[in-house]
Short mmCIF file of C-alpha atoms in Angstrom, two decimals:
data_model
loop_
_atom_site.label_atom_id
_atom_site.label_comp_id
_atom_site.label_asym_id
_atom_site.label_seq_id
_atom_site.Cartn_x
_atom_site.Cartn_y
_atom_site.Cartn_z
CA UNK A 1 -49.05 -29.75 -4.86
CA UNK A 2 -46.52 -28.27 -7.33
CA UNK A 3 -44.67 -31.63 -7.45
CA UNK A 4 -47.88 -33.49 -8.36
CA UNK A 5 -48.73 -30.92 -11.03
CA UNK A 6 -45.17 -31.21 -12.40
CA UNK A 7 -45.58 -35.01 -12.68
CA UNK A 8 -48.91 -34.61 -14.51
CA UNK A 9 -47.38 -32.12 -16.96
CA UNK A 10 -44.36 -34.41 -17.48
CA UNK A 11 -46.70 -37.30 -18.34
CA UNK A 12 -48.60 -35.12 -20.81
CA UNK A 13 -45.34 -33.99 -22.43
CA UNK A 14 -44.20 -37.62 -22.72
CA UNK A 15 -47.48 -38.41 -24.52
CA UNK A 16 -46.97 -35.38 -26.79
CA UNK A 17 -43.44 -36.53 -27.67
CA UNK A 18 -44.76 -40.01 -28.45
CA UNK A 19 -47.49 -38.61 -30.73
CA UNK A 20 -44.99 -36.36 -32.53
CA UNK A 21 -42.70 -39.35 -33.10
CA UNK A 22 -45.62 -41.38 -34.50
CA UNK A 23 -46.67 -38.48 -36.78
CA UNK A 24 -43.06 -38.26 -38.05
CA UNK A 25 -43.04 -42.00 -38.83
CA UNK A 26 -46.33 -41.69 -40.73
CA UNK A 27 -45.01 -38.78 -42.77
CA UNK A 28 -42.06 -41.11 -43.52
CA UNK A 29 -44.58 -43.61 -44.96
CA UNK A 30 -45.96 -40.88 -47.27
CA UNK A 31 -42.43 -39.99 -48.34
CA UNK A 32 -41.79 -43.60 -49.40
CA UNK A 33 -44.94 -43.43 -51.54
CA UNK A 34 -43.44 -40.92 -54.00
CA UNK A 35 -43.73 -38.21 -51.33
CA UNK A 36 -47.51 -37.82 -51.89
CA UNK A 37 -48.00 -35.76 -48.72
CA UNK A 38 -51.46 -35.04 -47.32
CA UNK A 39 -53.09 -33.43 -50.38
CA UNK A 40 -51.82 -35.05 -53.57
CA UNK A 41 -54.54 -36.97 -55.50
CA UNK A 42 -54.65 -40.76 -55.19
CA UNK A 43 -56.35 -41.25 -58.57
CA UNK A 44 -54.89 -40.78 -62.06
CA UNK A 45 -56.19 -38.41 -64.75
CA UNK A 46 -58.84 -40.98 -65.74
CA UNK A 47 -60.13 -41.35 -62.19
CA UNK A 48 -58.58 -44.75 -61.46
CA UNK A 49 -56.56 -45.46 -58.29
CA UNK A 50 -52.90 -44.75 -58.98
CA UNK A 51 -50.83 -47.88 -59.61
CA UNK A 52 -47.47 -46.26 -58.81
CA UNK A 53 -48.23 -46.04 -55.06
CA UNK A 54 -49.86 -48.15 -52.33
CA UNK A 55 -53.14 -46.19 -52.14
CA UNK A 56 -54.36 -48.13 -49.08
CA UNK A 57 -51.13 -47.40 -47.15
CA UNK A 58 -51.35 -43.71 -48.03
CA UNK A 59 -55.02 -43.43 -47.02
CA UNK A 60 -54.32 -45.24 -43.74
CA UNK A 61 -51.30 -43.03 -42.95
CA UNK A 62 -53.22 -39.84 -43.76
CA UNK A 63 -56.15 -40.86 -41.58
CA UNK A 64 -53.84 -41.68 -38.66
CA UNK A 65 -51.98 -38.36 -39.08
CA UNK A 66 -55.24 -36.38 -38.93
CA UNK A 67 -56.39 -38.28 -35.82
CA UNK A 68 -53.00 -37.84 -34.13
CA UNK A 69 -52.87 -34.13 -34.98
CA UNK A 70 -56.25 -33.71 -33.29
CA UNK A 71 -54.95 -35.60 -30.24
CA UNK A 72 -51.77 -33.45 -30.34
CA UNK A 73 -53.86 -30.25 -30.37
CA UNK A 74 -55.92 -31.40 -27.36
CA UNK A 75 -52.76 -32.46 -25.50
CA UNK A 76 -51.09 -29.10 -26.18
CA UNK A 77 -54.10 -27.34 -24.63
CA UNK A 78 -53.87 -29.58 -21.55
CA UNK A 79 -50.09 -29.03 -21.29
CA UNK A 80 -50.40 -25.25 -21.58
CA UNK A 81 -53.14 -25.23 -18.94
CA UNK A 82 -51.00 -27.43 -16.66
CA UNK A 83 -47.89 -25.28 -17.17
CA UNK A 84 -49.90 -22.16 -16.43
CA UNK A 85 -51.17 -23.65 -13.18
CA UNK A 86 -47.68 -24.94 -12.32
CA UNK A 87 -46.09 -21.53 -12.85
CA UNK A 88 -48.84 -19.90 -10.81
CA UNK A 89 -48.03 -22.29 -7.94
CA UNK A 90 -44.29 -21.72 -8.32
CA UNK A 91 -44.77 -17.94 -8.46
CA UNK A 92 -46.82 -18.03 -5.28
CA UNK A 93 -44.11 -20.13 -3.61
CA UNK A 94 -41.27 -17.92 -4.93
CA UNK A 95 -43.02 -14.70 -3.94
CA UNK A 96 -43.68 -16.04 -0.44
CA UNK A 97 -40.07 -17.20 -0.08
CA UNK A 98 -38.63 -13.94 -1.42
CA UNK A 99 -40.93 -11.89 0.80
CA UNK A 100 -39.77 -13.81 3.85
CA UNK A 101 -36.13 -13.25 2.87
CA UNK A 102 -36.32 -9.59 1.96
CA UNK A 103 -39.37 -8.42 3.85
CA UNK A 104 -40.73 -7.18 0.49
CA UNK A 105 -43.08 -8.45 -2.21
CA UNK A 106 -40.40 -8.34 -4.91
CA UNK A 107 -40.74 -11.39 -7.17
CA UNK A 108 -37.80 -13.28 -8.64
CA UNK A 109 -37.89 -13.74 -12.41
CA UNK A 110 -38.34 -17.31 -13.70
CA UNK A 111 -35.56 -19.10 -15.60
CA UNK A 112 -35.34 -18.58 -19.39
CA UNK A 113 -33.94 -20.91 -22.07
CA UNK A 114 -33.90 -19.03 -25.41
CA UNK A 115 -33.70 -15.48 -26.73
CA UNK A 116 -35.08 -13.54 -29.70
CA UNK A 117 -32.31 -11.83 -31.68
CA UNK A 118 -34.21 -10.83 -34.82
CA UNK A 119 -37.85 -10.03 -35.65
CA UNK A 120 -38.86 -9.43 -39.30
CA UNK A 121 -41.33 -6.72 -40.35
CA UNK A 122 -44.96 -7.83 -40.83
CA UNK A 123 -44.11 -11.36 -39.63
CA UNK A 124 -46.28 -13.50 -37.31
CA UNK A 125 -43.67 -12.84 -34.59
CA UNK A 126 -43.98 -9.05 -34.96
CA UNK A 127 -47.79 -9.28 -35.00
CA UNK A 128 -47.65 -11.29 -31.76
CA UNK A 129 -45.62 -8.50 -30.13
CA UNK A 130 -42.27 -10.31 -29.88
CA UNK A 131 -39.25 -8.01 -29.61
CA UNK A 132 -35.50 -8.46 -29.99
CA UNK A 133 -34.07 -9.30 -26.58
CA UNK A 134 -37.17 -11.15 -25.31
CA UNK A 135 -36.19 -14.29 -23.39
CA UNK A 136 -38.54 -17.29 -23.32
CA UNK A 137 -39.83 -18.72 -20.04
CA UNK A 138 -42.37 -20.86 -21.93
CA UNK A 139 -42.90 -21.57 -25.62
CA UNK A 140 -46.13 -23.59 -25.66
CA UNK A 141 -45.19 -26.86 -23.95
CA UNK A 142 -41.45 -26.11 -24.07
CA UNK A 143 -39.88 -24.85 -20.83
CA UNK A 144 -36.46 -24.74 -19.15
CA UNK A 145 -37.09 -28.16 -17.62
CA UNK A 146 -37.65 -30.00 -20.95
CA UNK A 147 -35.82 -27.81 -23.51
CA UNK A 148 -33.03 -29.81 -25.20
CA UNK A 149 -32.43 -28.05 -28.52
CA UNK A 150 -34.00 -25.61 -31.00
CA UNK A 151 -35.57 -28.68 -32.67
CA UNK A 152 -38.06 -28.77 -29.76
CA UNK A 153 -39.36 -25.36 -30.77
CA UNK A 154 -39.15 -26.15 -34.50
CA UNK A 155 -41.27 -29.29 -34.13
CA UNK A 156 -43.85 -27.49 -32.02
CA UNK A 157 -44.09 -24.64 -34.57
CA UNK A 158 -44.50 -27.09 -37.49
CA UNK A 159 -47.35 -28.91 -35.74
CA UNK A 160 -49.05 -25.67 -34.69
CA UNK A 161 -49.42 -23.87 -38.02
CA UNK A 162 -52.53 -21.68 -37.84
CA UNK A 163 -52.94 -22.44 -34.11
CA UNK A 164 -52.22 -20.01 -31.28
CA UNK A 165 -49.22 -20.84 -29.09
CA UNK A 166 -49.07 -19.29 -25.61
CA UNK A 167 -45.60 -17.91 -24.88
CA UNK A 168 -44.17 -16.25 -21.78
CA UNK A 169 -41.21 -13.90 -22.20
CA UNK A 170 -39.06 -11.88 -19.85
CA UNK A 171 -38.70 -8.29 -21.10
CA UNK A 172 -37.04 -5.55 -19.07
CA UNK A 173 -37.32 -7.52 -15.81
CA UNK A 174 -41.03 -8.25 -16.39
CA UNK A 175 -42.81 -11.47 -17.43
CA UNK A 176 -45.13 -10.89 -20.38
CA UNK A 177 -47.64 -13.42 -21.81
CA UNK A 178 -48.05 -13.34 -25.60
CA UNK A 179 -50.03 -15.32 -28.15
CA UNK A 180 -48.05 -16.41 -31.24
CA UNK A 181 -49.65 -18.04 -34.31
CA UNK A 182 -47.20 -19.69 -36.75
CA UNK A 183 -48.29 -19.10 -40.34
CA UNK A 184 -47.04 -18.82 -43.91
CA UNK A 185 -46.23 -15.17 -44.70
CA UNK A 186 -44.17 -13.24 -47.26
CA UNK A 187 -40.84 -14.10 -45.58
CA UNK A 188 -39.05 -17.27 -44.52
CA UNK A 189 -40.34 -19.75 -41.96
CA UNK A 190 -43.61 -19.71 -40.06
CA UNK A 191 -42.60 -17.17 -37.38
CA UNK A 192 -40.34 -14.57 -39.02
CA UNK A 193 -37.96 -14.32 -36.11
CA UNK A 194 -34.65 -15.81 -35.08
CA UNK A 195 -34.44 -17.60 -31.74
CA UNK A 196 -31.17 -18.74 -30.20
CA UNK A 197 -30.66 -20.94 -27.11
CA UNK A 198 -29.23 -19.38 -23.97
CA UNK A 199 -26.01 -21.01 -22.81
#
């Protein structure tokens, strides 16, 4: 059962990675058009289409980005649900196995992949309840099994501005679920914390 769920989650994550790559390519198109981004006007001061950029290409890229971001959001929800179910299955299995070994109900802690070593005052991270020393079991769709570098978390945070990310941390030998919403605030970045990978 857990193996099947793991395959389903892996497929969803592969789709997510593909969408993120496509979004990146489309942002590259906008950059080649004088870096117009998603908001800059496509008409000049007199109301005519700008002749210094390919307006059709920009409109097409923007439309695709919006559609893909919606798909990405839906996928992230499916991935988080799948990961939650997968961890529940693994916890049940681990607890059963540990109980058989020790004759107790003591549960082993799941593997972690990154650690918080700084949390800024009044930041989104502090508001979410993150603390220095917290170690991540899950950061949205990122887990030990698919974590490659801090870029994985950075990309996820960039694509989730204003959206809640479910995170699981280990704190003082306990697993704690938190809800973290990346956002612009008075300090640097969208989180206001420093995360380093565990070696």
